[in-house]
């Protein structure tokens, strides 16, 4: 039997477009390609691609009609300016120098050196490295004011501005973006990166990487490349370039003519590629040729030697006229700006003096010189070379003219200052992060899933051991990974395996491995210059022994080729990056909270070919932003007002509201306090006494399951199970009558004035006389559900709590749902708000015991009340019902059973079997849910309503009975208002 997956979600991209540009209010879905096997139950949504195309066309049209920046203003004539510059000033314009965007006092030596290079050397640009948003902006403004000619600001931003700037938007590395198989993600990555760059006064970004990563041993490119397939690199690279261009920022393709087939890091020495021109032309040059045809206006050279092409085998491409002039300029017809890679890199600086390096680069055809190890010496040597005739001033003019023209086009002569007050409106906006998160989720690539270990089911793997492997020595690798895993699984032991790991640590791992049902290896082995690209031999041998004969999974958060080290492991998943955002979007997918749909953009030699990938649908909930679920966060924020007002006017001390939409917990917040002393705030994981929600969260699903298994029938006479109902006016009462509250039993009896034992109360309920003829009226009754609990126990041979935990709560991952929470220790009880100060029966504050007196004296387990749970747990249960009985890859109930129990079954009132339904007049489900909505309420102030037509659930948990059941105000209107707010938040 095939599992039913969740419906595909409205994509974040389209919502982000709403914020970014046109204000669209509709949502759509991009249907990823999958393996040949179709997954039953998938719901196809309209393609996103046409919507994105229309957005881009509208955007282009808008640019044509809007007033354009004064890029061609005649206030500055480049040729005139060029004639006014001295030779030294011209030479200075060729250089872009290193700076960090960190705070420096004005008299700090580093700042003074920067200032001197700008004012005295006349350098033309700044290349920023690490920094933060405001410090870099302030530094840029100060240096721009100090410069005679505006500075050209550039920065490495391969995976977003966050590559160098703390607090900016970070994207999945290029290889992960290509794994999505959606080139439009590269477009939006480029566009957002450029938006944030422009806001920071950065005019040129050094991206995309157009190297074809066809060498697994490459120590410097790796996931920086889109793919080992040049056509894939071309497609994704061009889309990135288009996105950057849409924001009038300069992108730079690198590293020409190709850095993918090297096993030496050019930062440390000079790599050599022995390929001839024919191979170069069909492989390495292909993405660059495509980018040039697509209008790229900047290309960075590589510090790599090509002896099969160049007459001078000692020259790196940066200094080789046969590479830059002959191939790039002449063969490929590139007439833009050629940028050198960093001249401080040892592939250059170990062999050439600072001035010699620049002179040779100029002769080769390079225009912009990055990161000279000694600008002053270089300036002096170049000036001498001009005077000696070794290089002409005309050659220098050619490059300077290009650079000045760039500055004019960017309007720098009119205004080079950054509007610092606007930065928080332009950088790492919510819409930017939503797009980045979606790319991250879509990048996940499952290579192997032997024994269907993914998605992980806690009911099958009760004890998990996590080993975070690192080639570093910090001792804290994978801490974020482990922390997030614990949000999805209650029993996790974790260890770090790195250079600090001792023999004692290894023995502890071996011991924990014996008790583990599943071992997860999080690989945080990065590609580092000059280091082995895969696991250390001693660690590898240890892991091989550890995982032998144990179910195990390898999650690669860095170097993808690490899977070669552990080929026999059951699960291999590519996650591409160890950044916290990538980890955050990876962990839910391990448990079915996200679809896994990526395809491998590279070959893993001897293991996997390009385009390999196993598709897994989403089968469980995950927490995410409202926009992801197609809800407006601004509209949902009105729930805060409703709940806070209710707390302030003492309707209840506190509560939790959870909203589920499209397989996502889109909203969940705690409000107020556990009690009116306001000492213990309500968190999202607060555990509430559900009261009558027990009827539809425990008793009703148990009946549903037993009906499916043929153990009982709703038309069964109750007398079949309870002798007291086998004669007289009770003999015709059926299970159905109890579920519909039309059996003739009264609403309730207190009993406990004199009866305070389970045996006495059950006996009294069984012998309770009817108050009206069976089936002729509707009177909501706890007594029938108490007896249903007894029937369930008789049929199953298990207590009610044991049965529902075994059949539902444990496999659903509802670890905070149980009867009698007082037996579970302080970690549980401290999260439970009190329900009442009972001065009638128990003469105490009711806390962590069933509030309902009959349930309390029935040992805390009853068919009508006594269950405790959280909003998060109930969300899983509701989603299972909304998803036609499927959850976490497991069928809990049949679709037909759910349909039967949740549609109207009563002639007297609009109720299903057990479940309430939205009534025609006032309903606590509000006025906007569809007629298919079903749910229930609980006396303590709890409720949930589900609307299958809108794939939505609204869960409200409070302790409105505290301090006394007559104290709180009516909660019905609050429930209805919140339901209507959620419905009106759906983005149409």
PDB file of C-alpha atoms in Angstrom, residues 32-33 172-183 209-216 221-237 260 283 287 439 442-447 556 558-561 563 572-577 582 597-605 608-614:
ATOM      1  CA  UNK A  32       9.394  19.158  -8.940  1.00  0.00           C
ATOM      2  CA  UNK A  33      10.325  16.232 -11.169  1.00  0.00           C
ATOM      3  CA  UNK A 172      22.553  27.343  -0.056  1.00  0.00           C
ATOM      4  CA  UNK A 173      25.869  26.957  -1.954  1.00  0.00           C
ATOM      5  CA  UNK A 174      25.659  26.854  -5.743  1.00  0.00           C
ATOM      6  CA  UNK A 175      25.748  23.059  -5.977  1.00  0.00           C
ATOM      7  CA  UNK A 176      22.745  22.824  -3.660  1.00  0.00           C
ATOM      8  CA  UNK A 177      20.875  25.403  -5.738  1.00  0.00           C
ATOM      9  CA  UNK A 178      21.482  23.299  -8.856  1.00  0.00           C
ATOM     10  CA  UNK A 179      20.230  20.242  -6.953  1.00  0.00           C
ATOM     11  CA  UNK A 180      16.786  21.859  -6.868  1.00  0.00           C
ATOM     12  CA  UNK A 181      16.629  21.550 -10.684  1.00  0.00           C
ATOM     13  CA  UNK A 182      14.859  24.901 -10.705  1.00  0.00           C
ATOM     14  CA  UNK A 183      17.007  27.594 -12.390  1.00  0.00           C
ATOM     15  CA  UNK A 209      31.343  30.505  -9.961  1.00  0.00           C
ATOM     16  CA  UNK A 210      31.218  29.079 -13.499  1.00  0.00           C
ATOM     17  CA  UNK A 211      33.818  26.414 -12.863  1.00  0.00           C
ATOM     18  CA  UNK A 212      32.741  22.911 -13.826  1.00  0.00           C
ATOM     19  CA  UNK A 213      33.478  20.753 -10.789  1.00  0.00           C
ATOM     20  CA  UNK A 214      34.590  17.640 -12.631  1.00  0.00           C
ATOM     21  CA  UNK A 215      37.363  16.690 -10.194  1.00  0.00           C
ATOM     22  CA  UNK A 216      36.180  15.202  -6.877  1.00  0.00           C
ATOM     23  CA  UNK A 221      35.783  24.664  -5.719  1.00  0.00           C
ATOM     24  CA  UNK A 222      33.568  21.747  -4.622  1.00  0.00           C
ATOM     25  CA  UNK A 223      30.064  22.972  -3.637  1.00  0.00           C
ATOM     26  CA  UNK A 224      30.941  26.471  -4.907  1.00  0.00           C
ATOM     27  CA  UNK A 225      30.316  25.097  -8.406  1.00  0.00           C
ATOM     28  CA  UNK A 226      26.818  24.489  -9.684  1.00  0.00           C
ATOM     29  CA  UNK A 227      27.622  21.162 -11.272  1.00  0.00           C
ATOM     30  CA  UNK A 228      29.980  18.778 -13.015  1.00  0.00           C
ATOM     31  CA  UNK A 229      27.832  19.238 -16.123  1.00  0.00           C
ATOM     32  CA  UNK A 230      28.801  22.376 -18.103  1.00  0.00           C
ATOM     33  CA  UNK A 231      25.268  22.796 -19.439  1.00  0.00           C
ATOM     34  CA  UNK A 232      23.869  22.884 -15.893  1.00  0.00           C
ATOM     35  CA  UNK A 233      26.548  25.369 -14.854  1.00  0.00           C
ATOM     36  CA  UNK A 234      25.608  27.518 -17.853  1.00  0.00           C
ATOM     37  CA  UNK A 235      21.881  27.519 -17.165  1.00  0.00           C
ATOM     38  CA  UNK A 236      22.118  28.242 -13.435  1.00  0.00           C
ATOM     39  CA  UNK A 237      24.998  30.682 -13.861  1.00  0.00           C
ATOM     40  CA  UNK A 260      37.154  22.804 -11.626  1.00  0.00           C
ATOM     41  CA  UNK A 283      34.054  21.628 -21.058  1.00  0.00           C
ATOM     42  CA  UNK A 287      29.693  28.181 -19.228  1.00  0.00           C
ATOM     43  CA  UNK A 439      15.845  26.871  -1.752  1.00  0.00           C
ATOM     44  CA  UNK A 442      14.424  21.996  -2.117  1.00  0.00           C
ATOM     45  CA  UNK A 443      18.192  21.410  -2.298  1.00  0.00           C
ATOM     46  CA  UNK A 444      18.127  18.317  -0.069  1.00  0.00           C
ATOM     47  CA  UNK A 445      19.195  15.317  -2.118  1.00  0.00           C
ATOM     48  CA  UNK A 446      18.636  11.753  -0.979  1.00  0.00           C
ATOM     49  CA  UNK A 447      21.098   9.361  -2.586  1.00  0.00           C
ATOM     50  CA  UNK A 556      26.606  15.491   4.527  1.00  0.00           C
ATOM     51  CA  UNK A 558      29.704  19.987   3.760  1.00  0.00           C
ATOM     52  CA  UNK A 559      31.809  18.105   1.258  1.00  0.00           C
ATOM     53  CA  UNK A 560      29.399  15.894  -0.739  1.00  0.00           C
ATOM     54  CA  UNK A 561      32.093  13.425  -1.740  1.00  0.00           C
ATOM     55  CA  UNK A 563      29.684   9.622   0.987  1.00  0.00           C
ATOM     56  CA  UNK A 572      23.028   9.089   2.431  1.00  0.00           C
ATOM     57  CA  UNK A 573      21.590  12.594   2.273  1.00  0.00           C
ATOM     58  CA  UNK A 574      23.239  15.687   0.785  1.00  0.00           C
ATOM     59  CA  UNK A 575      22.588  18.852   2.779  1.00  0.00           C
ATOM     60  CA  UNK A 576      25.396  20.931   1.162  1.00  0.00           C
ATOM     61  CA  UNK A 577      26.182  23.354   3.995  1.00  0.00           C
ATOM     62  CA  UNK A 582      20.607  24.792   6.244  1.00  0.00           C
ATOM     63  CA  UNK A 597      13.237  16.204  -4.149  1.00  0.00           C
ATOM     64  CA  UNK A 598      16.816  17.241  -5.021  1.00  0.00           C
ATOM     65  CA  UNK A 599      18.891  15.618  -7.754  1.00  0.00           C
ATOM     66  CA  UNK A 600      22.656  15.191  -7.746  1.00  0.00           C
ATOM     67  CA  UNK A 601      24.425  17.832  -9.896  1.00  0.00           C
ATOM     68  CA  UNK A 602      27.737  15.931  -9.849  1.00  0.00           C
ATOM     69  CA  UNK A 603      29.060  12.413 -10.280  1.00  0.00           C
ATOM     70  CA  UNK A 604      30.115  10.487  -7.208  1.00  0.00           C
ATOM     71  CA  UNK A 605      32.680   8.176  -8.811  1.00  0.00           C
ATOM     72  CA  UNK A 608      26.089   7.798  -8.290  1.00  0.00           C
ATOM     73  CA  UNK A 609      25.616   9.513 -11.637  1.00  0.00           C
ATOM     74  CA  UNK A 610      24.505  13.063 -12.258  1.00  0.00           C
ATOM     75  CA  UNK A 611      20.725  13.489 -11.780  1.00  0.00           C
ATOM     76  CA  UNK A 612      20.451  10.686  -9.232  1.00  0.00           C
ATOM     77  CA  UNK A 613      18.027  11.349  -6.402  1.00  0.00           C
ATOM     78  CA  UNK A 614      15.302   9.563  -4.451  1.00  0.00           C
TER      79      UNK A 614
END
